[in-house]
Amino acid sequence: MSSQVRPSLRGPRLLLSVLLLSTAVLVVADAPPAAVLPAGARGLWSDGGQVARGARSVVVGHRAEPGVLADLARRADLAGRRVSAMLGRPVRALVVVPDSDAEAAGLARTGPLDGLAAVADGARVIVVPGSFARLTSTGRDVVLTHELTHVAAGTDRLPVWLYEGFADYVAYRDAGLPVGTAAAELAADVRAGRLPSELPGPAAFAPTAADPGRLARAYQEAWMACRFLADRFGDGTLVRLYRDARVAGVDQALASVGLTAETLAARWREYVREQLA
């Protein structure tokens, strides 16, 4: 899951207008009978909800404005196209929009979602409305694509650097952001002469008051590892490596491209220095 609202993608709260559609028909209405909704969208709220449908997405909201749901359906369609292009198969998105951040945490069955803009939860993406609303337009697309990548590609049996880095690679691949913008915190460290010493593990993705920038850097380090693999071997090999790692483990998957965990870390550190210095 995406465990931060990236500072480089923050922006002032934006007012969303009702979307004028030209390439797809989106219908925003009260939720239909449960039988015609995806399983992850059924019975969410006792007082019902609203539904917006895109070409490859379903967005279900609780007390949400029609324009918000229509905009999210358009963005979910874009995220679906981006993930589909990377994985080489059709991907459909189910996005749930709770009424509050607390309601989002309840649906995700987690503790507080402070700083999160969305989470992947089984076959659906749950938006954290307060944080999501503070993102820029590009940031919203990146977050939805990141979380949909988790939903579509899976994360089990993988090290955190690989599944978070892969999701960010897919999310940033067509976002049009310079590498130094998307990895601003890590770039600042590199320019100050502080290269990361190892690929980020689970502890690096846990927020800490002692180093508030560590979480952002952890995501950026993971992204740069997958970006290195894609630059060196191509997108297709990165996808195959990801799938192989889920089946046989990351060490065997890396061996298929002539790498070990140690050689990857060494080449990744040099790549980070070259790209961000």
PDB file of C-alpha atoms in Angstrom:
ATOM      1  CA  MET A   1       0.000   0.000   0.000  1.00  0.00           C
ATOM      2  CA  SER A   2       1.045   3.537  -0.486  1.00  0.00           C
ATOM      3  CA  SER A   3       1.916   4.707   2.971  1.00  0.00           C
ATOM      4  CA  GLN A   4       2.471   8.377   2.375  1.00  0.00           C
ATOM      5  CA  VAL A   5       1.201  11.481   0.694  1.00  0.00           C
ATOM      6  CA  ARG A   6       4.380  12.396  -1.165  1.00  0.00           C
ATOM      7  CA  PRO A   7       5.423  15.984  -0.399  1.00  0.00           C
ATOM      8  CA  SER A   8       6.318  16.568  -4.053  1.00  0.00           C
ATOM      9  CA  LEU A   9       2.711  15.808  -4.979  1.00  0.00           C
ATOM     10  CA  ARG A  10       1.029  17.880  -2.306  1.00  0.00           C
ATOM     11  CA  GLY A  11      -1.023  20.858  -3.326  1.00  0.00           C
ATOM     12  CA  PRO A  12      -3.853  23.102  -2.171  1.00  0.00           C
ATOM     13  CA  ARG A  13      -7.267  21.551  -1.817  1.00  0.00           C
ATOM     14  CA  LEU A  14      -8.933  21.580  -5.215  1.00  0.00           C
ATOM     15  CA  LEU A  15     -12.605  22.049  -5.948  1.00  0.00           C
ATOM     16  CA  LEU A  16     -13.845  19.308  -8.256  1.00  0.00           C
ATOM     17  CA  SER A  17     -16.444  20.165 -10.858  1.00  0.00           C
ATOM     18  CA  VAL A  18     -18.814  17.755 -12.508  1.00  0.00           C
ATOM     19  CA  LEU A  19     -16.933  15.988 -15.268  1.00  0.00           C
ATOM     20  CA  LEU A  20     -17.933  16.644 -18.863  1.00  0.00           C
ATOM     21  CA  LEU A  21     -17.468  13.364 -20.664  1.00  0.00           C
ATOM     22  CA  SER A  22     -16.295  12.829 -24.228  1.00  0.00           C
ATOM     23  CA  THR A  23     -14.743   9.361 -24.411  1.00  0.00           C
ATOM     24  CA  ALA A  24     -16.780   7.331 -21.926  1.00  0.00           C
ATOM     25  CA  VAL A  25     -20.215   7.385 -20.363  1.00  0.00           C
ATOM     26  CA  LEU A  26     -20.267   7.677 -16.591  1.00  0.00           C
ATOM     27  CA  VAL A  27     -23.554   7.284 -14.786  1.00  0.00           C
ATOM     28  CA  VAL A  28     -23.681   8.564 -11.219  1.00  0.00           C
ATOM     29  CA  ALA A  29     -26.689   7.258  -9.325  1.00  0.00           C
ATOM     30  CA  ASP A  30     -27.793   5.627  -6.114  1.00  0.00           C
ATOM     31  CA  ALA A  31     -26.208   2.226  -5.638  1.00  0.00           C
ATOM     32  CA  PRO A  32     -28.058  -0.504  -7.564  1.00  0.00           C
ATOM     33  CA  PRO A  33     -29.028  -3.834  -5.995  1.00  0.00           C
ATOM     34  CA  ALA A  34     -26.044  -5.640  -4.476  1.00  0.00           C
ATOM     35  CA  ALA A  35     -26.206  -8.445  -7.023  1.00  0.00           C
ATOM     36  CA  VAL A  36     -25.064  -6.142  -9.845  1.00  0.00           C
ATOM     37  CA  LEU A  37     -22.122  -4.673  -7.917  1.00  0.00           C
ATOM     38  CA  PRO A  38     -18.660  -6.216  -7.501  1.00  0.00           C
ATOM     39  CA  ALA A  39     -18.367  -8.212  -4.284  1.00  0.00           C
ATOM     40  CA  GLY A  40     -16.130  -5.608  -2.632  1.00  0.00           C
ATOM     41  CA  ALA A  41     -18.773  -2.903  -3.113  1.00  0.00           C
ATOM     42  CA  ARG A  42     -21.776  -4.670  -1.591  1.00  0.00           C
ATOM     43  CA  GLY A  43     -23.392  -3.784   1.718  1.00  0.00           C
ATOM     44  CA  LEU A  44     -20.872  -1.160   2.693  1.00  0.00           C
ATOM     45  CA  TRP A  45     -23.256   1.343   4.283  1.00  0.00           C
ATOM     46  CA  SER A  46     -26.680   0.881   5.818  1.00  0.00           C
ATOM     47  CA  ASP A  47     -27.958   4.112   4.283  1.00  0.00           C
ATOM     48  CA  GLY A  48     -26.786   3.193   0.787  1.00  0.00           C
ATOM     49  CA  GLY A  49     -24.310   4.869  -1.521  1.00  0.00           C
ATOM     50  CA  GLN A  50     -23.762   6.210  -5.014  1.00  0.00           C
ATOM     51  CA  VAL A  51     -22.093   4.582  -7.996  1.00  0.00           C
ATOM     52  CA  ALA A  52     -20.140   5.996 -10.936  1.00  0.00           C
ATOM     53  CA  ARG A  53     -19.098   3.677 -13.765  1.00  0.00           C
ATOM     54  CA  GLY A  54     -16.256   4.230 -16.160  1.00  0.00           C
ATOM     55  CA  ALA A  55     -15.129   2.233 -19.161  1.00  0.00           C
ATOM     56  CA  ARG A  56     -13.110  -0.104 -16.917  1.00  0.00           C
ATOM     57  CA  SER A  57     -13.957   1.028 -13.404  1.00  0.00           C
ATOM     58  CA  VAL A  58     -16.655   1.119 -10.755  1.00  0.00           C
ATOM     59  CA  VAL A  59     -16.532   3.808  -8.064  1.00  0.00           C
ATOM     60  CA  VAL A  60     -18.795   3.498  -5.022  1.00  0.00           C
ATOM     61  CA  GLY A  61     -19.142   6.446  -2.676  1.00  0.00           C
ATOM     62  CA  HIS A  62     -20.801   7.227   0.626  1.00  0.00           C
ATOM     63  CA  ARG A  63     -22.408  10.670   0.730  1.00  0.00           C
ATOM     64  CA  ALA A  64     -20.055  11.811  -2.019  1.00  0.00           C
ATOM     65  CA  GLU A  65     -20.672  14.560  -4.526  1.00  0.00           C
ATOM     66  CA  PRO A  66     -21.462  13.292  -8.047  1.00  0.00           C
ATOM     67  CA  GLY A  67     -18.612  15.322  -9.498  1.00  0.00           C
ATOM     68  CA  VAL A  68     -16.128  13.691  -7.110  1.00  0.00           C
ATOM     69  CA  LEU A  69     -17.241  10.200  -8.105  1.00  0.00           C
ATOM     70  CA  ALA A  70     -17.243  11.004 -11.812  1.00  0.00           C
ATOM     71  CA  ASP A  71     -13.736  12.437 -11.570  1.00  0.00           C
ATOM     72  CA  LEU A  72     -12.547   9.362  -9.699  1.00  0.00           C
ATOM     73  CA  ALA A  73     -14.084   7.057 -12.313  1.00  0.00           C
ATOM     74  CA  ARG A  74     -12.167   8.887 -15.024  1.00  0.00           C
ATOM     75  CA  ARG A  75      -8.947   8.631 -13.020  1.00  0.00           C
ATOM     76  CA  ALA A  76      -9.599   4.961 -12.221  1.00  0.00           C
ATOM     77  CA  ASP A  77     -10.002   4.276 -15.940  1.00  0.00           C
ATOM     78  CA  LEU A  78      -6.626   5.926 -16.545  1.00  0.00           C
ATOM     79  CA  ALA A  79      -5.055   3.902 -13.741  1.00  0.00           C
ATOM     80  CA  GLY A  80      -6.535   0.731 -15.201  1.00  0.00           C
ATOM     81  CA  ARG A  81      -5.062   1.487 -18.612  1.00  0.00           C
ATOM     82  CA  ARG A  82      -1.630   2.154 -17.129  1.00  0.00           C
ATOM     83  CA  VAL A  83      -1.580  -1.017 -15.041  1.00  0.00           C
ATOM     84  CA  SER A  84      -2.962  -3.057 -17.931  1.00  0.00           C
ATOM     85  CA  ALA A  85      -0.263  -1.747 -20.283  1.00  0.00           C
ATOM     86  CA  MET A  86       2.432  -2.810 -17.815  1.00  0.00           C
ATOM     87  CA  LEU A  87       1.032  -6.212 -16.888  1.00  0.00           C
ATOM     88  CA  GLY A  88      -0.127  -7.093 -20.397  1.00  0.00           C
ATOM     89  CA  ARG A  89      -3.690  -8.019 -19.459  1.00  0.00           C
ATOM     90  CA  PRO A  90      -6.993  -6.225 -18.866  1.00  0.00           C
ATOM     91  CA  VAL A  91      -7.326  -4.589 -15.453  1.00  0.00           C
ATOM     92  CA  ARG A  92     -10.530  -3.218 -13.991  1.00  0.00           C
ATOM     93  CA  ALA A  93     -10.690  -0.960 -10.953  1.00  0.00           C
ATOM     94  CA  LEU A  94     -13.071  -0.978  -8.007  1.00  0.00           C
ATOM     95  CA  VAL A  95     -12.671   2.205  -5.960  1.00  0.00           C
ATOM     96  CA  VAL A  96     -14.488   2.825  -2.664  1.00  0.00           C
ATOM     97  CA  VAL A  97     -14.897   6.388  -1.395  1.00  0.00           C
ATOM     98  CA  PRO A  98     -15.896   6.540   2.297  1.00  0.00           C
ATOM     99  CA  ASP A  99     -17.405   9.602   3.934  1.00  0.00           C
ATOM    100  CA  SER A 100     -14.396  10.194   6.222  1.00  0.00           C
ATOM    101  CA  ASP A 101     -10.867   9.046   6.955  1.00  0.00           C
ATOM    102  CA  ALA A 102     -12.148   7.192  10.032  1.00  0.00           C
ATOM    103  CA  GLU A 103     -14.683   5.357   7.899  1.00  0.00           C
ATOM    104  CA  ALA A 104     -11.898   4.438   5.460  1.00  0.00           C
ATOM    105  CA  ALA A 105      -9.890   2.912   8.327  1.00  0.00           C
ATOM    106  CA  GLY A 106     -12.948   0.956   9.414  1.00  0.00           C
ATOM    107  CA  LEU A 107     -13.487  -0.483   5.952  1.00  0.00           C
ATOM    108  CA  ALA A 108      -9.805  -1.375   5.653  1.00  0.00           C
ATOM    109  CA  ARG A 109      -9.860  -2.882   9.162  1.00  0.00           C
ATOM    110  CA  THR A 110      -6.735  -0.996  10.188  1.00  0.00           C
ATOM    111  CA  GLY A 111      -5.711   1.620  12.667  1.00  0.00           C
ATOM    112  CA  PRO A 112      -5.647   5.310  11.746  1.00  0.00           C
ATOM    113  CA  LEU A 113      -4.599   5.989   8.162  1.00  0.00           C
ATOM    114  CA  ASP A 114      -2.729   9.197   8.932  1.00  0.00           C
ATOM    115  CA  GLY A 115      -0.831  10.416   5.876  1.00  0.00           C
ATOM    116  CA  LEU A 116      -2.317   7.810   3.548  1.00  0.00           C
ATOM    117  CA  ALA A 117      -4.215   8.902   0.461  1.00  0.00           C
ATOM    118  CA  ALA A 118      -5.518   5.431  -0.458  1.00  0.00           C
ATOM    119  CA  VAL A 119      -4.979   1.780   0.433  1.00  0.00           C
ATOM    120  CA  ALA A 120      -5.252  -1.469  -1.494  1.00  0.00           C
ATOM    121  CA  ASP A 121      -7.688  -3.777   0.270  1.00  0.00           C
ATOM    122  CA  GLY A 122      -8.150  -7.129  -1.417  1.00  0.00           C
ATOM    123  CA  ALA A 123      -9.734  -6.531  -4.805  1.00  0.00           C
ATOM    124  CA  ARG A 124     -10.501  -2.871  -4.200  1.00  0.00           C
ATOM    125  CA  VAL A 125      -8.848   0.496  -3.624  1.00  0.00           C
ATOM    126  CA  ILE A 126     -10.154   2.485  -0.667  1.00  0.00           C
ATOM    127  CA  VAL A 127      -9.677   6.241  -0.907  1.00  0.00           C
ATOM    128  CA  VAL A 128      -8.818   8.146   2.268  1.00  0.00           C
ATOM    129  CA  PRO A 129     -10.845  11.252   1.420  1.00  0.00           C
ATOM    130  CA  GLY A 130      -9.092  13.895   3.524  1.00  0.00           C
ATOM    131  CA  SER A 131      -5.572  13.083   2.370  1.00  0.00           C
ATOM    132  CA  PHE A 132      -6.614  12.313  -1.194  1.00  0.00           C
ATOM    133  CA  ALA A 133      -8.277  15.720  -1.565  1.00  0.00           C
ATOM    134  CA  ARG A 134      -4.995  17.457  -0.711  1.00  0.00           C
ATOM    135  CA  LEU A 135      -3.090  15.819  -3.569  1.00  0.00           C
ATOM    136  CA  THR A 136      -2.397  17.507  -6.854  1.00  0.00           C
ATOM    137  CA  SER A 137      -4.095  16.137  -9.948  1.00  0.00           C
ATOM    138  CA  THR A 138      -0.949  14.221 -10.883  1.00  0.00           C
ATOM    139  CA  GLY A 139      -0.640  12.944  -7.339  1.00  0.00           C
ATOM    140  CA  ARG A 140      -4.164  11.527  -7.433  1.00  0.00           C
ATOM    141  CA  ASP A 141      -3.406   9.635 -10.629  1.00  0.00           C
ATOM    142  CA  VAL A 142      -0.133   8.319  -9.197  1.00  0.00           C
ATOM    143  CA  VAL A 143      -1.767   7.128  -5.968  1.00  0.00           C
ATOM    144  CA  LEU A 144      -4.654   5.375  -7.736  1.00  0.00           C
ATOM    145  CA  THR A 145      -2.283   3.667 -10.174  1.00  0.00           C
ATOM    146  CA  HIS A 146       0.033   2.612  -7.340  1.00  0.00           C
ATOM    147  CA  GLU A 147      -2.753   1.028  -5.311  1.00  0.00           C
ATOM    148  CA  LEU A 148      -4.376  -0.602  -8.341  1.00  0.00           C
ATOM    149  CA  THR A 149      -0.999  -2.159  -9.153  1.00  0.00           C
ATOM    150  CA  HIS A 150      -1.033  -3.795  -5.718  1.00  0.00           C
ATOM    151  CA  VAL A 151      -4.545  -5.096  -6.355  1.00  0.00           C
ATOM    152  CA  ALA A 152      -3.754  -6.453  -9.820  1.00  0.00           C
ATOM    153  CA  ALA A 153      -0.203  -7.748  -9.329  1.00  0.00           C
ATOM    154  CA  GLY A 154      -0.359  -9.002  -5.738  1.00  0.00           C
ATOM    155  CA  THR A 155       2.245  -8.573  -3.013  1.00  0.00           C
ATOM    156  CA  ASP A 156       2.502 -11.927  -1.230  1.00  0.00           C
ATOM    157  CA  ARG A 157       5.915 -13.593  -0.803  1.00  0.00           C
ATOM    158  CA  LEU A 158       7.702 -10.425  -1.918  1.00  0.00           C
ATOM    159  CA  PRO A 159      10.116  -8.119  -0.087  1.00  0.00           C
ATOM    160  CA  VAL A 160       8.595  -4.737   0.595  1.00  0.00           C
ATOM    161  CA  TRP A 161      11.117  -2.894  -1.584  1.00  0.00           C
ATOM    162  CA  LEU A 162       9.984  -4.918  -4.605  1.00  0.00           C
ATOM    163  CA  TYR A 163       6.229  -4.598  -4.278  1.00  0.00           C
ATOM    164  CA  GLU A 164       6.281  -0.931  -3.254  1.00  0.00           C
ATOM    165  CA  GLY A 165       8.962  -0.079  -5.814  1.00  0.00           C
ATOM    166  CA  PHE A 166       7.114  -1.913  -8.574  1.00  0.00           C
ATOM    167  CA  ALA A 167       3.836  -0.149  -7.766  1.00  0.00           C
ATOM    168  CA  ASP A 168       5.591   3.210  -7.842  1.00  0.00           C
ATOM    169  CA  TYR A 169       7.351   2.302 -11.091  1.00  0.00           C
ATOM    170  CA  VAL A 170       4.007   1.601 -12.772  1.00  0.00           C
ATOM    171  CA  ALA A 171       2.480   4.726 -11.224  1.00  0.00           C
ATOM    172  CA  TYR A 172       5.266   7.091 -12.292  1.00  0.00           C
ATOM    173  CA  ARG A 173       6.007   5.448 -15.652  1.00  0.00           C
ATOM    174  CA  ASP A 174       3.607   7.683 -17.600  1.00  0.00           C
ATOM    175  CA  ALA A 175       3.121  10.467 -15.055  1.00  0.00           C
ATOM    176  CA  GLY A 176       5.520  12.867 -16.777  1.00  0.00           C
ATOM    177  CA  LEU A 177       7.428  13.804 -13.612  1.00  0.00           C
ATOM    178  CA  PRO A 178      11.217  14.271 -13.678  1.00  0.00           C
ATOM    179  CA  VAL A 179      13.051  11.719 -11.578  1.00  0.00           C
ATOM    180  CA  GLY A 180      14.397  14.429  -9.293  1.00  0.00           C
ATOM    181  CA  THR A 181      10.869  15.655  -8.584  1.00  0.00           C
ATOM    182  CA  ALA A 182       9.411  12.231  -7.867  1.00  0.00           C
ATOM    183  CA  ALA A 183      12.402  11.390  -5.634  1.00  0.00           C
ATOM    184  CA  ALA A 184      12.953  14.840  -4.132  1.00  0.00           C
ATOM    185  CA  GLU A 185      13.830  13.729  -0.598  1.00  0.00           C
ATOM    186  CA  LEU A 186      16.253  11.052  -1.756  1.00  0.00           C
ATOM    187  CA  ALA A 187      17.823  13.483  -4.237  1.00  0.00           C
ATOM    188  CA  ALA A 188      18.460  15.950  -1.429  1.00  0.00           C
ATOM    189  CA  ASP A 189      20.249  13.245   0.537  1.00  0.00           C
ATOM    190  CA  VAL A 190      22.348  12.209  -2.454  1.00  0.00           C
ATOM    191  CA  ARG A 191      23.387  15.781  -3.184  1.00  0.00           C
ATOM    192  CA  ALA A 192      24.443  16.058   0.460  1.00  0.00           C
ATOM    193  CA  GLY A 193      26.672  13.012   0.013  1.00  0.00           C
ATOM    194  CA  ARG A 194      24.387  10.519   1.767  1.00  0.00           C
ATOM    195  CA  LEU A 195      23.775   7.479  -0.441  1.00  0.00           C
ATOM    196  CA  PRO A 196      21.464   4.746   0.868  1.00  0.00           C
ATOM    197  CA  SER A 197      23.397   1.796   2.244  1.00  0.00           C
ATOM    198  CA  GLU A 198      20.902  -0.980   1.528  1.00  0.00           C
ATOM    199  CA  LEU A 199      17.535  -1.627  -0.062  1.00  0.00           C
ATOM    200  CA  PRO A 200      14.757  -0.530   2.303  1.00  0.00           C
ATOM    201  CA  GLY A 201      13.233  -3.204   4.524  1.00  0.00           C
ATOM    202  CA  PRO A 202       9.959  -3.178   6.476  1.00  0.00           C
ATOM    203  CA  ALA A 203      11.322  -0.901   9.213  1.00  0.00           C
ATOM    204  CA  ALA A 204      12.072   1.823   6.661  1.00  0.00           C
ATOM    205  CA  PHE A 205       8.372   1.970   5.742  1.00  0.00           C
ATOM    206  CA  ALA A 206       7.257   2.601   9.324  1.00  0.00           C
ATOM    207  CA  PRO A 207       6.740   6.317  10.025  1.00  0.00           C
ATOM    208  CA  THR A 208       8.993   7.701  12.724  1.00  0.00           C
ATOM    209  CA  ALA A 209       9.048  11.082  14.419  1.00  0.00           C
ATOM    210  CA  ALA A 210      12.822  10.826  14.747  1.00  0.00           C
ATOM    211  CA  ASP A 211      13.244  10.978  10.969  1.00  0.00           C
ATOM    212  CA  PRO A 212      10.028  12.243   9.337  1.00  0.00           C
ATOM    213  CA  GLY A 213      11.555  12.105   5.851  1.00  0.00           C
ATOM    214  CA  ARG A 214      12.547   8.439   6.105  1.00  0.00           C
ATOM    215  CA  LEU A 215       9.222   7.127   4.807  1.00  0.00           C
ATOM    216  CA  ALA A 216       9.374   9.246   1.658  1.00  0.00           C
ATOM    217  CA  ARG A 217      12.957   8.162   1.023  1.00  0.00           C
ATOM    218  CA  ALA A 218      12.042   4.495   1.520  1.00  0.00           C
ATOM    219  CA  TYR A 219       9.460   4.676  -1.258  1.00  0.00           C
ATOM    220  CA  GLN A 220      11.865   6.544  -3.485  1.00  0.00           C
ATOM    221  CA  GLU A 221      14.681   4.055  -2.855  1.00  0.00           C
ATOM    222  CA  ALA A 222      12.364   1.165  -3.711  1.00  0.00           C
ATOM    223  CA  TRP A 223      11.141   2.950  -6.835  1.00  0.00           C
ATOM    224  CA  MET A 224      14.701   3.586  -7.973  1.00  0.00           C
ATOM    225  CA  ALA A 225      15.538  -0.112  -7.565  1.00  0.00           C
ATOM    226  CA  CYS A 226      12.701  -1.102  -9.891  1.00  0.00           C
ATOM    227  CA  ARG A 227      13.496   1.783 -12.209  1.00  0.00           C
ATOM    228  CA  PHE A 228      17.070   0.492 -12.443  1.00  0.00           C
ATOM    229  CA  LEU A 229      15.851  -3.014 -13.300  1.00  0.00           C
ATOM    230  CA  ALA A 230      13.515  -1.647 -15.996  1.00  0.00           C
ATOM    231  CA  ASP A 231      16.210   0.614 -17.465  1.00  0.00           C
ATOM    232  CA  ARG A 232      18.737  -2.235 -17.501  1.00  0.00           C
ATOM    233  CA  PHE A 233      16.551  -5.133 -18.638  1.00  0.00           C
ATOM    234  CA  GLY A 234      13.270  -3.635 -19.917  1.00  0.00           C
ATOM    235  CA  ASP A 235       9.718  -3.467 -18.608  1.00  0.00           C
ATOM    236  CA  GLY A 236       8.897  -7.002 -19.726  1.00  0.00           C
ATOM    237  CA  THR A 237      11.769  -8.476 -17.727  1.00  0.00           C
ATOM    238  CA  LEU A 238      10.806  -6.436 -14.668  1.00  0.00           C
ATOM    239  CA  VAL A 239       7.261  -7.825 -14.850  1.00  0.00           C
ATOM    240  CA  ARG A 240       8.570 -11.377 -15.314  1.00  0.00           C
ATOM    241  CA  LEU A 241      11.000 -10.952 -12.417  1.00  0.00           C
ATOM    242  CA  TYR A 242       8.130  -9.724 -10.220  1.00  0.00           C
ATOM    243  CA  ARG A 243       5.953 -12.702 -11.110  1.00  0.00           C
ATOM    244  CA  ASP A 244       8.837 -15.159 -10.681  1.00  0.00           C
ATOM    245  CA  ALA A 245       9.636 -13.692  -7.276  1.00  0.00           C
ATOM    246  CA  ARG A 246       6.076 -14.362  -6.098  1.00  0.00           C
ATOM    247  CA  VAL A 247       6.427 -18.013  -7.117  1.00  0.00           C
ATOM    248  CA  ALA A 248      10.054 -18.916  -6.435  1.00  0.00           C
ATOM    249  CA  GLY A 249      11.363 -16.100  -4.248  1.00  0.00           C
ATOM    250  CA  VAL A 250      13.278 -12.952  -5.039  1.00  0.00           C
ATOM    251  CA  ASP A 251      16.747 -14.551  -4.959  1.00  0.00           C
ATOM    252  CA  GLN A 252      15.872 -17.010  -7.710  1.00  0.00           C
ATOM    253  CA  ALA A 253      14.134 -14.307  -9.728  1.00  0.00           C
ATOM    254  CA  LEU A 254      17.206 -12.066  -9.547  1.00  0.00           C
ATOM    255  CA  ALA A 255      19.450 -14.979 -10.515  1.00  0.00           C
ATOM    256  CA  SER A 256      17.514 -15.290 -13.774  1.00  0.00           C
ATOM    257  CA  VAL A 257      18.937 -11.899 -14.820  1.00  0.00           C
ATOM    258  CA  GLY A 258      22.415 -12.556 -13.433  1.00  0.00           C
ATOM    259  CA  LEU A 259      22.035 -10.671 -10.166  1.00  0.00           C
ATOM    260  CA  THR A 260      22.228 -11.467  -6.478  1.00  0.00           C
ATOM    261  CA  ALA A 261      20.795  -9.339  -3.698  1.00  0.00           C
ATOM    262  CA  GLU A 262      24.302  -7.976  -3.114  1.00  0.00           C
ATOM    263  CA  THR A 263      25.071  -7.124  -6.743  1.00  0.00           C
ATOM    264  CA  LEU A 264      21.651  -5.534  -7.168  1.00  0.00           C
ATOM    265  CA  ALA A 265      22.231  -3.353  -4.115  1.00  0.00           C
ATOM    266  CA  ALA A 266      25.635  -2.245  -5.404  1.00  0.00           C
ATOM    267  CA  ARG A 267      24.379  -1.402  -8.885  1.00  0.00           C
ATOM    268  CA  TRP A 268      21.276   0.291  -7.469  1.00  0.00           C
ATOM    269  CA  ARG A 269      23.389   2.553  -5.255  1.00  0.00           C
ATOM    270  CA  GLU A 270      25.464   3.611  -8.250  1.00  0.00           C
ATOM    271  CA  TYR A 271      22.299   4.171 -10.311  1.00  0.00           C
ATOM    272  CA  VAL A 272      20.820   6.349  -7.557  1.00  0.00           C
ATOM    273  CA  ARG A 273      24.001   8.417  -7.484  1.00  0.00           C
ATOM    274  CA  GLU A 274      24.063   8.807 -11.285  1.00  0.00           C
ATOM    275  CA  GLN A 275      20.383   9.759 -11.523  1.00  0.00           C
ATOM    276  CA  LEU A 276      20.075  12.085  -8.545  1.00  0.00           C
ATOM    277  CA  ALA A 277      23.472  13.670  -7.871  1.00  0.00           C
TER     278      ALA A 277
END
